[in-house]
């Protein structure tokens, strides 16, 4: 049996890299600085809860850490996965700090996403952020359609990566943003549980 634990994530400001400042400015412009700070506080609280629940589950399962595989939204399959996680954890990402803690206990980090698809999405995001605001729904349709298509392609890649690498008698933890949908794409022999 293969077991996959789905861990819903919300990206923190540290996870956003070069987009953090622009996202913050847009949020503050719309809702104000107090709401931004409240938003960050809620996200950090969620990560405290995710961390606690993850360790409670691991304790209940009593599985040796070397039989755990870690899959991460946005982490390319590139040969530099551990370096990337350390870098983002060093910037304060609660998500990546949790990954790093689990890796130090023996869990195996897996490159999870296609580098090409991530680059395409990054290019689309940059173009969208630098473009003037879309005033008409019709103007937004091609961007929304392309974004949805890329998300679906990423989901297929993530699912195939898990299907191919999660072995019998192992548990995978998939840290995945709420917009994704991979469950229906996984092999039927993979039992799925939700952390929350």
Coordinates of C-alpha atoms in Angstrom, one line a residue:
X1 CA 0.0 0.0 0.0
X2 CA 1.1 3.5 -0.7
X3 CA -0.2 6.4 1.3
X4 CA -0.2 10.1 0.4
X5 CA -1.0 12.8 2.9
X6 CA -2.3 16.0 1.3
X7 CA -1.1 19.1 3.2
X8 CA -2.9 22.2 2.0
X9 CA -0.6 25.2 1.9
X10 CA -0.9 28.9 1.8
X11 CA 2.2 30.6 0.5
X12 CA 3.9 33.0 2.9
X13 CA 5.7 36.2 1.9
X14 CA 9.0 34.3 2.0
X15 CA 7.7 31.8 -0.5
X16 CA 6.9 34.5 -3.0
X17 CA 10.5 35.5 -3.7
X18 CA 10.8 38.4 -6.1
X19 CA 7.0 38.8 -6.2
X20 CA 6.6 39.5 -2.5
X21 CA 7.1 43.3 -2.6
X22 CA 4.7 43.7 -5.5
X23 CA 2.0 41.5 -4.0
X24 CA 2.4 43.3 -0.7
X25 CA 2.0 46.7 -2.4
X26 CA -1.1 45.6 -4.2
X27 CA -2.7 44.1 -1.1
X28 CA -1.9 47.2 1.0
X29 CA -3.2 49.5 -1.7
X30 CA -6.5 47.6 -1.8
X31 CA -7.0 46.7 1.9
X32 CA -4.5 48.8 4.0
X33 CA -1.4 48.0 6.0
X34 CA -3.3 46.7 9.0
X35 CA -5.1 44.1 6.9
X36 CA -1.8 43.0 5.4
X37 CA -0.3 42.5 8.8
X38 CA -3.4 40.6 10.0
X39 CA -3.2 38.5 6.8
X40 CA 0.4 37.6 7.6
X41 CA -0.5 36.7 11.2
X42 CA -3.3 34.4 10.1
X43 CA -0.9 32.6 7.6
X44 CA 1.8 32.2 10.2
X45 CA -0.8 30.7 12.6
X46 CA -2.0 28.3 10.0
X47 CA 1.6 27.1 9.5
X48 CA 2.0 26.6 13.2
X49 CA -1.1 24.3 13.1
X50 CA 0.1 22.5 10.0
X51 CA 3.5 21.8 11.7
X52 CA 1.8 20.5 14.8
X53 CA -0.6 18.3 13.0
X54 CA 2.2 16.9 10.8
X55 CA 4.2 15.8 13.7
X56 CA 1.2 14.4 15.5
X57 CA 0.4 12.3 12.5
X58 CA 3.9 11.1 12.1
X59 CA 4.0 10.1 15.8
X60 CA 0.7 8.2 15.4
X61 CA 2.0 6.4 12.3
X62 CA 5.3 5.5 13.9
X63 CA 6.9 5.2 10.4
X64 CA 10.7 5.5 10.2
X65 CA 11.5 8.9 8.5
X66 CA 13.5 7.3 5.7
X67 CA 10.2 5.8 4.4
X68 CA 8.7 9.2 4.0
X69 CA 8.8 11.2 0.8
X70 CA 8.2 14.9 0.6
X71 CA 6.6 16.5 -2.4
X72 CA 6.4 20.3 -2.6
X73 CA 4.3 22.6 -4.7
X74 CA 6.7 24.8 -6.8
X75 CA 9.8 22.6 -6.2
X76 CA 11.2 21.7 -9.6
X77 CA 12.8 18.3 -10.4
X78 CA 16.2 19.7 -11.0
X79 CA 19.0 18.1 -8.9
X80 CA 19.1 21.2 -6.7
X81 CA 16.0 20.6 -4.6
X82 CA 17.7 20.5 -1.2
X83 CA 19.6 23.7 -2.0
X84 CA 16.4 25.5 -3.0
X85 CA 14.6 24.3 0.2
X86 CA 17.5 25.5 2.4
X87 CA 17.6 28.9 0.7
X88 CA 13.8 29.5 1.1
X89 CA 13.8 28.1 4.6
X90 CA 16.7 30.6 5.4
X91 CA 14.4 33.4 4.3
X92 CA 11.9 32.4 6.9
X93 CA 9.5 30.2 5.0
X94 CA 7.5 28.1 7.5
X95 CA 6.7 25.6 4.8
X96 CA 10.4 25.1 3.8
X97 CA 11.5 25.1 7.4
X98 CA 9.2 22.2 8.0
X99 CA 10.5 20.4 5.0
X100 CA 14.1 20.9 6.2
X101 CA 13.2 19.6 9.7
X102 CA 11.7 16.5 8.2
X103 CA 14.7 16.0 5.9
X104 CA 17.1 16.3 8.8
X105 CA 15.2 13.4 10.5
X106 CA 15.7 11.3 7.3
X107 CA 12.7 12.0 5.1
X108 CA 13.5 12.1 1.4
X109 CA 12.8 15.3 -0.6
X110 CA 11.5 14.8 -4.1
X111 CA 11.6 17.2 -7.0
X112 CA 7.9 17.6 -7.7
X113 CA 7.3 19.9 -10.6
X114 CA 8.4 20.4 -14.2
X115 CA 10.9 23.2 -14.4
X116 CA 9.6 24.1 -17.9
X117 CA 6.0 24.4 -16.7
X118 CA 7.1 26.5 -13.7
X119 CA 9.1 28.8 -16.0
X120 CA 6.1 29.2 -18.2
X121 CA 3.9 30.1 -15.3
X122 CA 6.5 32.5 -13.9
X123 CA 6.6 34.2 -17.3
X124 CA 2.8 34.5 -17.4
X125 CA 2.7 35.9 -13.9
X126 CA 5.4 38.5 -14.6
X127 CA 3.6 39.6 -17.8
X128 CA 0.3 39.9 -15.8
X129 CA 1.9 41.9 -13.1
X130 CA 3.6 44.3 -15.4
X131 CA 0.6 44.8 -17.7
X132 CA -1.9 47.6 -17.1
X133 CA -5.0 46.6 -15.2
X134 CA -7.5 44.7 -17.3
X135 CA -10.7 46.7 -17.5
X136 CA -12.9 44.3 -19.3
X137 CA -13.6 40.7 -18.6
X138 CA -12.8 39.8 -22.3
X139 CA -9.3 41.2 -21.8
X140 CA -8.7 38.8 -18.9
X141 CA -10.1 35.7 -20.6
X142 CA -6.9 34.6 -22.5
X143 CA -4.7 35.0 -19.4
X144 CA -7.1 33.1 -17.2
X145 CA -7.4 30.4 -19.8
X146 CA -3.6 30.1 -20.1
X147 CA -3.2 30.1 -16.4
X148 CA -5.8 27.3 -16.0
X149 CA -4.2 25.2 -18.7
X150 CA -0.8 25.6 -17.0
X151 CA -2.2 24.6 -13.6
X152 CA -3.8 21.5 -15.2
X153 CA -0.5 20.6 -16.8
X154 CA 1.4 21.1 -13.5
X155 CA -1.2 18.9 -11.7
X156 CA -0.7 16.1 -14.2
X157 CA 3.1 16.3 -13.8
X158 CA 2.9 16.3 -10.0
X159 CA 0.6 13.3 -10.0
X160 CA 2.8 11.4 -12.4
X161 CA 5.8 12.2 -10.3
X162 CA 4.1 10.7 -7.3
X163 CA 2.8 7.7 -9.2
X164 CA 6.3 7.0 -10.4
X165 CA 8.3 7.6 -7.2
X166 CA 6.2 6.7 -4.2
X167 CA 7.0 3.1 -3.3
X168 CA 5.0 0.4 -1.5
X169 CA 5.0 0.8 2.3
X170 CA 6.0 4.5 2.0
X171 CA 4.1 7.6 2.9
X172 CA 4.3 10.7 0.8
X173 CA 3.5 14.2 2.1
X174 CA 2.3 16.5 -0.7
X175 CA 2.4 20.2 0.3
X176 CA 0.1 21.7 -2.3
X177 CA -1.6 25.0 -2.8
X178 CA -5.4 25.1 -2.7
X179 CA -5.9 25.8 -6.4
X180 CA -4.4 22.4 -7.4
X181 CA -6.3 19.2 -8.0
X182 CA -4.2 16.0 -8.3
X183 CA -6.3 13.4 -6.4
X184 CA -8.1 12.1 -9.5
X185 CA -4.8 11.8 -11.3
X186 CA -3.2 9.4 -8.8
X187 CA -3.0 5.7 -9.3
X188 CA -5.8 3.8 -7.5
X189 CA -3.4 2.0 -5.3
X190 CA -2.4 5.2 -3.6
X191 CA -4.5 5.8 -0.5
X192 CA -5.1 9.5 0.1
X193 CA -5.6 11.2 3.4
X194 CA -6.0 14.9 4.1
X195 CA -4.0 16.4 6.9
X196 CA -6.7 18.9 7.7

